[in-house]
Amino acid sequence: MKTKNKKSSQATILRLKAEQKLARKQKNNKSSTPEADMLRLVHELEVHQIELEMQNEELFIAKEKSELGEQKYTELYDFAPSGYLTLSKTGEITELNFASAKLLNKDRSRLINANFACFISLNTRSNFDQFLKDVFTSKIKQSCEIVLESKNDLPIYVNIEGIADQRNNFCLLTLIDISTAKLAQIHLLEKKRKIEEQAENYKSLFNSIRDAILVADTERNIIDCNTAFCSLFGYSKEDIIGKKTSVFYENETQFIELGQVLESNYNESKSFLHTLNYKKKNNDIFPGETGVYYLKNNEGSILGFVGLIRDITQRQKAEIELLNARKKAEESDRLKSAFLANMSHEIRTPMNGILGFSRLLKNPHLTGKEQQRYIEVIEKSGDRLLNIINNLLDVSKIEAGLMKTNLKTVNINEAIDYVYSFFKHEIENKGMTFTLNNTLPSEGLFIKSDHEKIYAILINLIKNAIKYSDEGGIELGVSLKTSKMKSDIEFFVKDTGIGISKNKQHTIFDRFIQADIADESARQGAGLGLSIAKTYVEMLGGNIYLESQEGFGSIFYFTLPYNGQEDNLAKKINKKPGDKTNTYTHNLKILIVEDDPVSEMLISIIIKSITPKVIIARNGLEAINICKNDPEIDLVLMDIKMPEINGYEATRQIRQFNKDLIIIAQSAFGLNGDPEKALAVGCDDYIKKPLNKKLLLTMIEKHFNK
Ligand code: ADP
């Protein structure tokens, strides 16, 4: 409307100006007249008025325009999606739009003059303080991120930008809510952290697994491995990543073969177990059990392989040991069964002899010769039975680990002479010769050893030589073998008997072996003697071995270590049994301490064969009193197991008033440690029951032939 008015005013002005021009022309052509001048003036006034109107109109239009702009600006400001607000220098809100009010969660009107900082959460308030300071000092646009307090728990993240006005009195801020982006970012970061944490957990799990783990790609290049792998193979991770797995195989063929298995399994991709020999960095080879697994992506394509390798060296060793132990247990079970069967025979046979011939002896019409023969059988059967019982006792002590050595100074010459004289009669009675081959120095050779065990070894070997020979001779020998490294005393027992076939030679030292080999030529025995001898020899630090030829005889050797230190004291104590000067055993006064009448009868009969001066005590107390009252007593044969005061205690008390009296302990206990105990309380010697007459008399002779 206004534009239309404006256009008509402009047309009027143009028309009036044209008329003015015409009037001026006419005036120039004709001389001016008062009417013409008047007319011209009127025109000019009209034009001026129209121009004024036009100016007013334009002014009006301009004003209208400016009002419209301001309104638009206000609307824009008020309803802008971003927050705008104006702050004083001290942070009070002087102006703000709805978006700002919404962010601050309050009525717009109530926010005027409120301090903006009050709406900011504590942890970002210092950011804002710095920002406001920078805005007023820098005069350029500043920005910062703050968190606004919110009624619900969700924080409002706001990005603010601000600039101060020209006069630095206030500043204009724009607030942009970045919560959605920020929360998404936080969520993303949290997710990333969780993934990283998970990856870390997997990594430590991977490294804490005790089996070696290897990850390889489809070309069998190593991608990863765990700590156990590095320590098992001796490589560092850097050493092996990127290398071919072939470096771990004992040989190329194994690598190729496994490759073929892997490929043939591609379609099914089923994990499988295999065992092969692996090579460490130091080229050591070990058996490894490996579980192979295929690595696939989501689409099911194979990315590579995972190998779980376990070193099974120990397991294989244990399996072999278990197998051997089982074999041994089965073997020992078989041997024990065979042993029991044999033992039954071994015990029954002498028992049969003893009982059978004892009954025969009852016949009053027997001739003296017949009686002697029967008694001999009973005696031999008894010896045989005793031998079996002794061996069984020794084996059970060895098995229970109770067999100990009792090391003392032993004169080897004395031991060998003693054994020689002990068996000489028996062998010669069998119609064979018995020779002694002793190359040791005649003054004696002394070693620290267990003389009981040395006797037991020699007795076992000589008994076997007698048992397995019917004619010819037996030779007992001893010599000193010295090499650069060491010196050994070598003993040997040689016979001309049945000999031992080559295939049996390696087993005869095993327990119960006699029973097992079903040796038809084996005479009597439980197959224990040699195993006991071997154990004793080894306990004393030596070796036992043999040379034998079937049908020609055997030589059993054993050695004992000799350290070359002669024990002079021992020389004085140990006496040779063959030294028969000043024999006066037939004058001895002997006290027999024995509570069992049968044992006392036996021992009395033996003793009376050398001296008539025999006194009997039935218990320990009686023995002490007799010894106190009769200084003539030379020897006490002290039983150990007696009621009230036993042999140990009686000896201990006798020693308090008589140190010189010879006391020989006699015991049926047969337990390890008995001889040591007896010697400890003051006995001079120890003899096992049942008493062997020869042994007892030799022992007595040893103590009195000085
Ligand atoms: P045994 O009580 O059977 O004699 P040993 O352990 O003493 O038990 O001996 C084991 C086996 O060794 C005997 O059964 C016998 O076959 C053989 N043997 C031992 N000594 C001799 C030897 N001197 N001559 C021949 N064979 C022997």
PDB file of C-alpha atoms in Angstrom, residues 314-562:
ATOM      1  CA  GLN A 314      58.095 -86.624  33.532  1.00  0.00           C
ATOM      2  CA  ARG A 315      54.813 -88.321  32.695  1.00  0.00           C
ATOM      3  CA  GLN A 316      56.495 -90.717  30.287  1.00  0.00           C
ATOM      4  CA  LYS A 317      59.160 -91.397  32.887  1.00  0.00           C
ATOM      5  CA  ALA A 318      56.506 -92.013  35.526  1.00  0.00           C
ATOM      6  CA  GLU A 319      54.617 -94.271  33.112  1.00  0.00           C
ATOM      7  CA  ILE A 320      57.748 -96.290  32.458  1.00  0.00           C
ATOM      8  CA  GLU A 321      58.499 -96.421  36.176  1.00  0.00           C
ATOM      9  CA  LEU A 322      54.927 -97.478  36.866  1.00  0.00           C
ATOM     10  CA  LEU A 323      55.135-100.140  34.210  1.00  0.00           C
ATOM     11  CA  ASN A 324      58.424-101.385  35.620  1.00  0.00           C
ATOM     12  CA  ALA A 325      57.041-101.255  39.143  1.00  0.00           C
ATOM     13  CA  ARG A 326      54.025-103.218  37.982  1.00  0.00           C
ATOM     14  CA  LYS A 327      56.213-105.745  36.247  1.00  0.00           C
ATOM     15  CA  LYS A 328      58.350-105.952  39.363  1.00  0.00           C
ATOM     16  CA  ALA A 329      55.305-106.299  41.603  1.00  0.00           C
ATOM     17  CA  GLU A 330      53.927-109.047  39.386  1.00  0.00           C
ATOM     18  CA  GLU A 331      57.329-110.651  39.275  1.00  0.00           C
ATOM     19  CA  SER A 332      57.770-110.383  43.016  1.00  0.00           C
ATOM     20  CA  ASP A 333      54.244-111.721  43.524  1.00  0.00           C
ATOM     21  CA  ARG A 334      55.089-114.667  41.323  1.00  0.00           C
ATOM     22  CA  LEU A 335      58.395-115.141  43.099  1.00  0.00           C
ATOM     23  CA  LYS A 336      56.780-114.918  46.502  1.00  0.00           C
ATOM     24  CA  SER A 337      54.168-117.513  45.577  1.00  0.00           C
ATOM     25  CA  ALA A 338      56.925-119.763  44.300  1.00  0.00           C
ATOM     26  CA  PHE A 339      58.919-118.957  47.423  1.00  0.00           C
ATOM     27  CA  LEU A 340      56.049-119.895  49.734  1.00  0.00           C
ATOM     28  CA  ALA A 341      55.593-123.184  47.938  1.00  0.00           C
ATOM     29  CA  ASN A 342      59.308-123.824  48.216  1.00  0.00           C
ATOM     30  CA  MET A 343      59.464-122.613  51.795  1.00  0.00           C
ATOM     31  CA  SER A 344      56.792-125.054  52.795  1.00  0.00           C
ATOM     32  CA  HIS A 345      58.982-127.782  51.369  1.00  0.00           C
ATOM     33  CA  GLU A 346      62.123-126.313  52.920  1.00  0.00           C
ATOM     34  CA  ILE A 347      60.619-126.212  56.408  1.00  0.00           C
ATOM     35  CA  ARG A 348      58.758-129.488  56.212  1.00  0.00           C
ATOM     36  CA  THR A 349      61.805-131.461  55.055  1.00  0.00           C
ATOM     37  CA  PRO A 350      64.052-130.768  58.083  1.00  0.00           C
ATOM     38  CA  MET A 351      61.042-130.915  60.422  1.00  0.00           C
ATOM     39  CA  ASN A 352      60.276-134.294  58.981  1.00  0.00           C
ATOM     40  CA  GLY A 353      63.863-135.311  59.666  1.00  0.00           C
ATOM     41  CA  ILE A 354      63.819-134.020  63.225  1.00  0.00           C
ATOM     42  CA  LEU A 355      60.455-135.480  64.223  1.00  0.00           C
ATOM     43  CA  GLY A 356      60.842-138.736  62.295  1.00  0.00           C
ATOM     44  CA  PHE A 357      64.285-139.550  63.635  1.00  0.00           C
ATOM     45  CA  SER A 358      63.420-138.394  67.172  1.00  0.00           C
ATOM     46  CA  ARG A 359      60.589-140.939  67.183  1.00  0.00           C
ATOM     47  CA  LEU A 360      62.918-143.607  65.836  1.00  0.00           C
ATOM     48  CA  LEU A 361      65.335-142.839  68.665  1.00  0.00           C
ATOM     49  CA  LYS A 362      62.702-143.938  71.161  1.00  0.00           C
ATOM     50  CA  ASN A 363      63.294-147.528  70.084  1.00  0.00           C
ATOM     51  CA  PRO A 364      65.312-149.080  72.968  1.00  0.00           C
ATOM     52  CA  HIS A 365      66.756-151.782  70.700  1.00  0.00           C
ATOM     53  CA  LEU A 366      68.810-149.420  68.539  1.00  0.00           C
ATOM     54  CA  THR A 367      72.509-150.044  68.297  1.00  0.00           C
ATOM     55  CA  GLY A 368      74.855-147.253  69.367  1.00  0.00           C
ATOM     56  CA  LYS A 369      75.851-146.712  65.710  1.00  0.00           C
ATOM     57  CA  GLU A 370      72.227-146.404  64.622  1.00  0.00           C
ATOM     58  CA  GLN A 371      71.558-143.948  67.423  1.00  0.00           C
ATOM     59  CA  GLN A 372      74.553-141.847  66.320  1.00  0.00           C
ATOM     60  CA  ARG A 373      73.298-141.836  62.722  1.00  0.00           C
ATOM     61  CA  TYR A 374      69.784-140.748  63.728  1.00  0.00           C
ATOM     62  CA  ILE A 375      71.143-138.030  65.996  1.00  0.00           C
ATOM     63  CA  GLU A 376      73.318-136.768  63.171  1.00  0.00           C
ATOM     64  CA  VAL A 377      70.237-136.507  60.915  1.00  0.00           C
ATOM     65  CA  ILE A 378      68.338-134.638  63.621  1.00  0.00           C
ATOM     66  CA  GLU A 379      71.273-132.294  64.124  1.00  0.00           C
ATOM     67  CA  LYS A 380      71.660-131.581  60.413  1.00  0.00           C
ATOM     68  CA  SER A 381      67.920-131.057  59.966  1.00  0.00           C
ATOM     69  CA  GLY A 382      67.936-128.666  62.915  1.00  0.00           C
ATOM     70  CA  ASP A 383      70.851-126.728  61.407  1.00  0.00           C
ATOM     71  CA  ARG A 384      69.059-126.539  58.105  1.00  0.00           C
ATOM     72  CA  LEU A 385      65.876-125.278  59.735  1.00  0.00           C
ATOM     73  CA  LEU A 386      67.798-122.746  61.754  1.00  0.00           C
ATOM     74  CA  ASN A 387      69.590-121.546  58.657  1.00  0.00           C
ATOM     75  CA  ILE A 388      66.270-120.945  56.886  1.00  0.00           C
ATOM     76  CA  ILE A 389      64.846-119.090  59.893  1.00  0.00           C
ATOM     77  CA  ASN A 390      67.968-116.937  60.179  1.00  0.00           C
ATOM     78  CA  ASN A 391      67.860-116.093  56.483  1.00  0.00           C
ATOM     79  CA  LEU A 392      64.178-115.235  56.644  1.00  0.00           C
ATOM     80  CA  LEU A 393      64.788-113.013  59.627  1.00  0.00           C
ATOM     81  CA  ASP A 394      67.635-111.247  57.851  1.00  0.00           C
ATOM     82  CA  VAL A 395      65.597-110.732  54.682  1.00  0.00           C
ATOM     83  CA  SER A 396      62.687-109.285  56.607  1.00  0.00           C
ATOM     84  CA  LYS A 397      65.078-106.950  58.432  1.00  0.00           C
ATOM     85  CA  ILE A 398      66.586-105.871  55.105  1.00  0.00           C
ATOM     86  CA  GLU A 399      63.136-105.331  53.591  1.00  0.00           C
ATOM     87  CA  ALA A 400      61.984-103.310  56.600  1.00  0.00           C
ATOM     88  CA  GLY A 401      65.149-101.193  56.390  1.00  0.00           C
ATOM     89  CA  LEU A 402      66.141-102.281  59.895  1.00  0.00           C
ATOM     90  CA  MET A 403      69.400-103.904  58.909  1.00  0.00           C
ATOM     91  CA  LYS A 404      72.205-101.647  60.069  1.00  0.00           C
ATOM     92  CA  THR A 405      75.950-101.976  60.027  1.00  0.00           C
ATOM     93  CA  ASN A 406      77.876-102.088  63.267  1.00  0.00           C
ATOM     94  CA  LEU A 407      81.263-100.736  62.280  1.00  0.00           C
ATOM     95  CA  LYS A 408      84.246-101.730  64.355  1.00  0.00           C
ATOM     96  CA  THR A 409      87.860-102.546  63.721  1.00  0.00           C
ATOM     97  CA  VAL A 410      88.049-105.975  62.108  1.00  0.00           C
ATOM     98  CA  ASN A 411      91.199-107.996  61.660  1.00  0.00           C
ATOM     99  CA  ILE A 412      90.693-109.642  58.283  1.00  0.00           C
ATOM    100  CA  ASN A 413      93.321-112.322  58.971  1.00  0.00           C
ATOM    101  CA  GLU A 414      91.521-113.292  62.118  1.00  0.00           C
ATOM    102  CA  ALA A 415      88.118-113.421  60.398  1.00  0.00           C
ATOM    103  CA  ILE A 416      89.387-115.543  57.531  1.00  0.00           C
ATOM    104  CA  ASP A 417      91.265-117.943  59.852  1.00  0.00           C
ATOM    105  CA  TYR A 418      88.196-118.286  62.019  1.00  0.00           C
ATOM    106  CA  VAL A 419      85.943-119.160  59.092  1.00  0.00           C
ATOM    107  CA  TYR A 420      88.551-121.509  57.671  1.00  0.00           C
ATOM    108  CA  SER A 421      88.904-123.469  60.899  1.00  0.00           C
ATOM    109  CA  PHE A 422      85.139-123.448  61.376  1.00  0.00           C
ATOM    110  CA  PHE A 423      84.459-125.268  58.077  1.00  0.00           C
ATOM    111  CA  LYS A 424      87.646-127.325  57.701  1.00  0.00           C
ATOM    112  CA  HIS A 425      86.276-130.345  59.483  1.00  0.00           C
ATOM    113  CA  GLU A 426      82.932-130.364  57.723  1.00  0.00           C
ATOM    114  CA  ILE A 427      84.492-130.104  54.261  1.00  0.00           C
ATOM    115  CA  GLU A 428      87.093-132.721  54.893  1.00  0.00           C
ATOM    116  CA  ASN A 429      84.420-134.991  56.329  1.00  0.00           C
ATOM    117  CA  LYS A 430      82.635-134.674  52.982  1.00  0.00           C
ATOM    118  CA  GLY A 431      85.771-136.060  51.355  1.00  0.00           C
ATOM    119  CA  MET A 432      86.887-132.757  49.841  1.00  0.00           C
ATOM    120  CA  THR A 433      89.918-130.571  50.399  1.00  0.00           C
ATOM    121  CA  PHE A 434      89.712-127.092  51.926  1.00  0.00           C
ATOM    122  CA  THR A 435      92.602-124.744  51.247  1.00  0.00           C
ATOM    123  CA  LEU A 436      93.297-121.249  52.473  1.00  0.00           C
ATOM    124  CA  ASN A 437      94.976-118.779  50.169  1.00  0.00           C
ATOM    125  CA  ASN A 438      95.762-115.721  52.290  1.00  0.00           C
ATOM    126  CA  THR A 439      98.234-113.224  50.781  1.00  0.00           C
ATOM    127  CA  LEU A 440      97.617-110.521  53.372  1.00  0.00           C
ATOM    128  CA  PRO A 441     100.492-109.414  55.642  1.00  0.00           C
ATOM    129  CA  SER A 442     100.881-111.975  58.435  1.00  0.00           C
ATOM    130  CA  GLU A 443     100.720-109.358  61.197  1.00  0.00           C
ATOM    131  CA  GLY A 444      97.087-108.701  60.201  1.00  0.00           C
ATOM    132  CA  LEU A 445      95.079-106.296  58.068  1.00  0.00           C
ATOM    133  CA  PHE A 446      92.673-104.037  59.884  1.00  0.00           C
ATOM    134  CA  ILE A 447      89.636-102.278  58.469  1.00  0.00           C
ATOM    135  CA  LYS A 448      86.631-100.512  59.884  1.00  0.00           C
ATOM    136  CA  SER A 449      83.771-102.819  59.042  1.00  0.00           C
ATOM    137  CA  ASP A 450      81.074-105.086  60.467  1.00  0.00           C
ATOM    138  CA  HIS A 451      82.666-108.399  61.363  1.00  0.00           C
ATOM    139  CA  GLU A 452      79.272-110.138  61.854  1.00  0.00           C
ATOM    140  CA  LYS A 453      78.363-109.306  58.283  1.00  0.00           C
ATOM    141  CA  ILE A 454      81.747-110.357  56.908  1.00  0.00           C
ATOM    142  CA  TYR A 455      81.298-113.728  58.646  1.00  0.00           C
ATOM    143  CA  ALA A 456      77.751-114.023  57.295  1.00  0.00           C
ATOM    144  CA  ILE A 457      78.936-113.388  53.707  1.00  0.00           C
ATOM    145  CA  LEU A 458      81.820-115.855  53.936  1.00  0.00           C
ATOM    146  CA  ILE A 459      79.669-118.494  55.666  1.00  0.00           C
ATOM    147  CA  ASN A 460      76.982-118.164  52.964  1.00  0.00           C
ATOM    148  CA  LEU A 461      79.475-118.576  50.155  1.00  0.00           C
ATOM    149  CA  ILE A 462      81.291-121.501  51.754  1.00  0.00           C
ATOM    150  CA  LYS A 463      78.008-123.254  52.640  1.00  0.00           C
ATOM    151  CA  ASN A 464      76.914-122.954  49.021  1.00  0.00           C
ATOM    152  CA  ALA A 465      80.276-124.262  47.839  1.00  0.00           C
ATOM    153  CA  ILE A 466      79.821-127.281  50.117  1.00  0.00           C
ATOM    154  CA  LYS A 467      76.187-127.684  49.113  1.00  0.00           C
ATOM    155  CA  TYR A 468      76.779-127.534  45.377  1.00  0.00           C
ATOM    156  CA  SER A 469      79.992-129.627  45.244  1.00  0.00           C
ATOM    157  CA  ASP A 470      80.373-133.327  45.811  1.00  0.00           C
ATOM    158  CA  GLU A 471      84.041-133.830  45.111  1.00  0.00           C
ATOM    159  CA  GLY A 472      87.242-131.960  44.489  1.00  0.00           C
ATOM    160  CA  GLY A 473      88.156-129.030  46.669  1.00  0.00           C
ATOM    161  CA  ILE A 474      87.079-125.695  48.029  1.00  0.00           C
ATOM    162  CA  GLU A 475      89.458-122.792  48.257  1.00  0.00           C
ATOM    163  CA  LEU A 476      89.056-119.729  50.452  1.00  0.00           C
ATOM    164  CA  GLY A 477      91.218-116.789  49.487  1.00  0.00           C
ATOM    165  CA  VAL A 478      91.906-113.178  50.357  1.00  0.00           C
ATOM    166  CA  SER A 479      94.268-110.599  48.892  1.00  0.00           C
ATOM    167  CA  LEU A 480      94.799-106.879  48.706  1.00  0.00           C
ATOM    168  CA  LYS A 481      94.102-105.334  45.294  1.00  0.00           C
ATOM    169  CA  THR A 482      95.618-101.931  44.910  1.00  0.00           C
ATOM    170  CA  SER A 483      95.146 -99.653  41.942  1.00  0.00           C
ATOM    171  CA  LYS A 484      95.943 -95.940  41.475  1.00  0.00           C
ATOM    172  CA  MET A 485      92.423 -95.021  42.436  1.00  0.00           C
ATOM    173  CA  LYS A 486      91.744 -97.281  45.423  1.00  0.00           C
ATOM    174  CA  SER A 487      92.608-100.340  47.446  1.00  0.00           C
ATOM    175  CA  ASP A 488      90.225-103.226  47.975  1.00  0.00           C
ATOM    176  CA  ILE A 489      90.417-106.427  49.930  1.00  0.00           C
ATOM    177  CA  GLU A 490      89.239-109.168  47.594  1.00  0.00           C
ATOM    178  CA  PHE A 491      87.849-112.407  49.036  1.00  0.00           C
ATOM    179  CA  PHE A 492      86.999-115.466  46.995  1.00  0.00           C
ATOM    180  CA  VAL A 493      85.400-118.861  47.536  1.00  0.00           C
ATOM    181  CA  LYS A 494      86.201-121.310  44.778  1.00  0.00           C
ATOM    182  CA  ASP A 495      84.615-124.716  44.325  1.00  0.00           C
ATOM    183  CA  THR A 496      84.771-127.592  41.846  1.00  0.00           C
ATOM    184  CA  GLY A 497      81.028-128.207  42.014  1.00  0.00           C
ATOM    185  CA  ILE A 498      78.135-128.170  39.594  1.00  0.00           C
ATOM    186  CA  GLY A 499      78.710-124.592  38.401  1.00  0.00           C
ATOM    187  CA  ILE A 500      76.051-122.151  37.215  1.00  0.00           C
ATOM    188  CA  SER A 501      74.878-121.762  33.624  1.00  0.00           C
ATOM    189  CA  LYS A 502      75.451-118.361  31.968  1.00  0.00           C
ATOM    190  CA  ASN A 503      71.743-117.558  31.702  1.00  0.00           C
ATOM    191  CA  LYS A 504      71.224-118.011  35.454  1.00  0.00           C
ATOM    192  CA  GLN A 505      74.287-116.136  36.595  1.00  0.00           C
ATOM    193  CA  HIS A 506      72.681-112.694  36.448  1.00  0.00           C
ATOM    194  CA  THR A 507      69.680-113.713  38.559  1.00  0.00           C
ATOM    195  CA  ILE A 508      71.150-115.729  41.381  1.00  0.00           C
ATOM    196  CA  PHE A 509      71.669-112.662  43.568  1.00  0.00           C
ATOM    197  CA  ASP A 510      67.961-111.876  43.353  1.00  0.00           C
ATOM    198  CA  ARG A 511      65.782-112.832  46.257  1.00  0.00           C
ATOM    199  CA  PHE A 512      63.925-116.177  46.124  1.00  0.00           C
ATOM    200  CA  ILE A 513      65.580-116.915  42.819  1.00  0.00           C
ATOM    201  CA  GLN A 514      66.431-120.476  43.611  1.00  0.00           C
ATOM    202  CA  ALA A 515      62.764-121.227  43.867  1.00  0.00           C
ATOM    203  CA  ASP A 516      62.033-119.427  40.644  1.00  0.00           C
ATOM    204  CA  ILE A 517      64.551-120.997  38.349  1.00  0.00           C
ATOM    205  CA  ALA A 518      63.156-124.423  39.262  1.00  0.00           C
ATOM    206  CA  ASP A 519      66.723-125.615  39.328  1.00  0.00           C
ATOM    207  CA  GLU A 520      66.587-129.339  39.409  1.00  0.00           C
ATOM    208  CA  SER A 521      70.147-129.467  40.561  1.00  0.00           C
ATOM    209  CA  ALA A 522      69.496-126.929  43.313  1.00  0.00           C
ATOM    210  CA  ARG A 523      69.865-128.783  46.526  1.00  0.00           C
ATOM    211  CA  GLN A 524      68.181-127.411  49.579  1.00  0.00           C
ATOM    212  CA  GLY A 525      67.732-123.753  50.352  1.00  0.00           C
ATOM    213  CA  ALA A 526      65.296-120.918  49.973  1.00  0.00           C
ATOM    214  CA  GLY A 527      67.231-118.858  47.479  1.00  0.00           C
ATOM    215  CA  LEU A 528      67.962-116.157  50.042  1.00  0.00           C
ATOM    216  CA  GLY A 529      71.613-116.658  50.952  1.00  0.00           C
ATOM    217  CA  LEU A 530      73.174-114.867  47.972  1.00  0.00           C
ATOM    218  CA  SER A 531      70.730-111.981  48.046  1.00  0.00           C
ATOM    219  CA  ILE A 532      71.559-111.437  51.731  1.00  0.00           C
ATOM    220  CA  ALA A 533      75.272-111.699  50.988  1.00  0.00           C
ATOM    221  CA  LYS A 534      74.935-109.144  48.182  1.00  0.00           C
ATOM    222  CA  THR A 535      73.038-106.719  50.423  1.00  0.00           C
ATOM    223  CA  TYR A 536      75.680-107.052  53.141  1.00  0.00           C
ATOM    224  CA  VAL A 537      78.576-106.573  50.715  1.00  0.00           C
ATOM    225  CA  GLU A 538      76.962-103.444  49.338  1.00  0.00           C
ATOM    226  CA  MET A 539      76.183-102.138  52.829  1.00  0.00           C
ATOM    227  CA  LEU A 540      79.895-102.443  53.582  1.00  0.00           C
ATOM    228  CA  GLY A 541      80.817-100.567  50.409  1.00  0.00           C
ATOM    229  CA  GLY A 542      81.953-103.496  48.277  1.00  0.00           C
ATOM    230  CA  ASN A 543      80.939-105.565  45.254  1.00  0.00           C
ATOM    231  CA  ILE A 544      80.060-109.198  44.728  1.00  0.00           C
ATOM    232  CA  TYR A 545      80.457-111.111  41.455  1.00  0.00           C
ATOM    233  CA  LEU A 546      81.160-114.564  40.152  1.00  0.00           C
ATOM    234  CA  GLU A 547      82.849-116.631  37.517  1.00  0.00           C
ATOM    235  CA  SER A 548      81.308-119.980  36.815  1.00  0.00           C
ATOM    236  CA  GLN A 549      81.148-122.679  34.218  1.00  0.00           C
ATOM    237  CA  GLU A 550      78.442-125.249  34.320  1.00  0.00           C
ATOM    238  CA  GLY A 551      79.841-128.624  35.325  1.00  0.00           C
ATOM    239  CA  PHE A 552      83.247-127.247  36.324  1.00  0.00           C
ATOM    240  CA  GLY A 553      82.636-125.137  39.381  1.00  0.00           C
ATOM    241  CA  SER A 554      82.277-121.524  40.502  1.00  0.00           C
ATOM    242  CA  ILE A 555      84.311-118.734  42.028  1.00  0.00           C
ATOM    243  CA  PHE A 556      82.423-116.148  44.049  1.00  0.00           C
ATOM    244  CA  TYR A 557      84.352-112.935  44.677  1.00  0.00           C
ATOM    245  CA  PHE A 558      83.538-110.034  46.925  1.00  0.00           C
ATOM    246  CA  THR A 559      85.475-106.928  47.793  1.00  0.00           C
ATOM    247  CA  LEU A 560      85.602-104.591  50.767  1.00  0.00           C
ATOM    248  CA  PRO A 561      87.163-101.142  50.611  1.00  0.00           C
ATOM    249  CA  TYR A 562      90.535-100.759  52.318  1.00  0.00           C
TER     250      TYR A 562
END
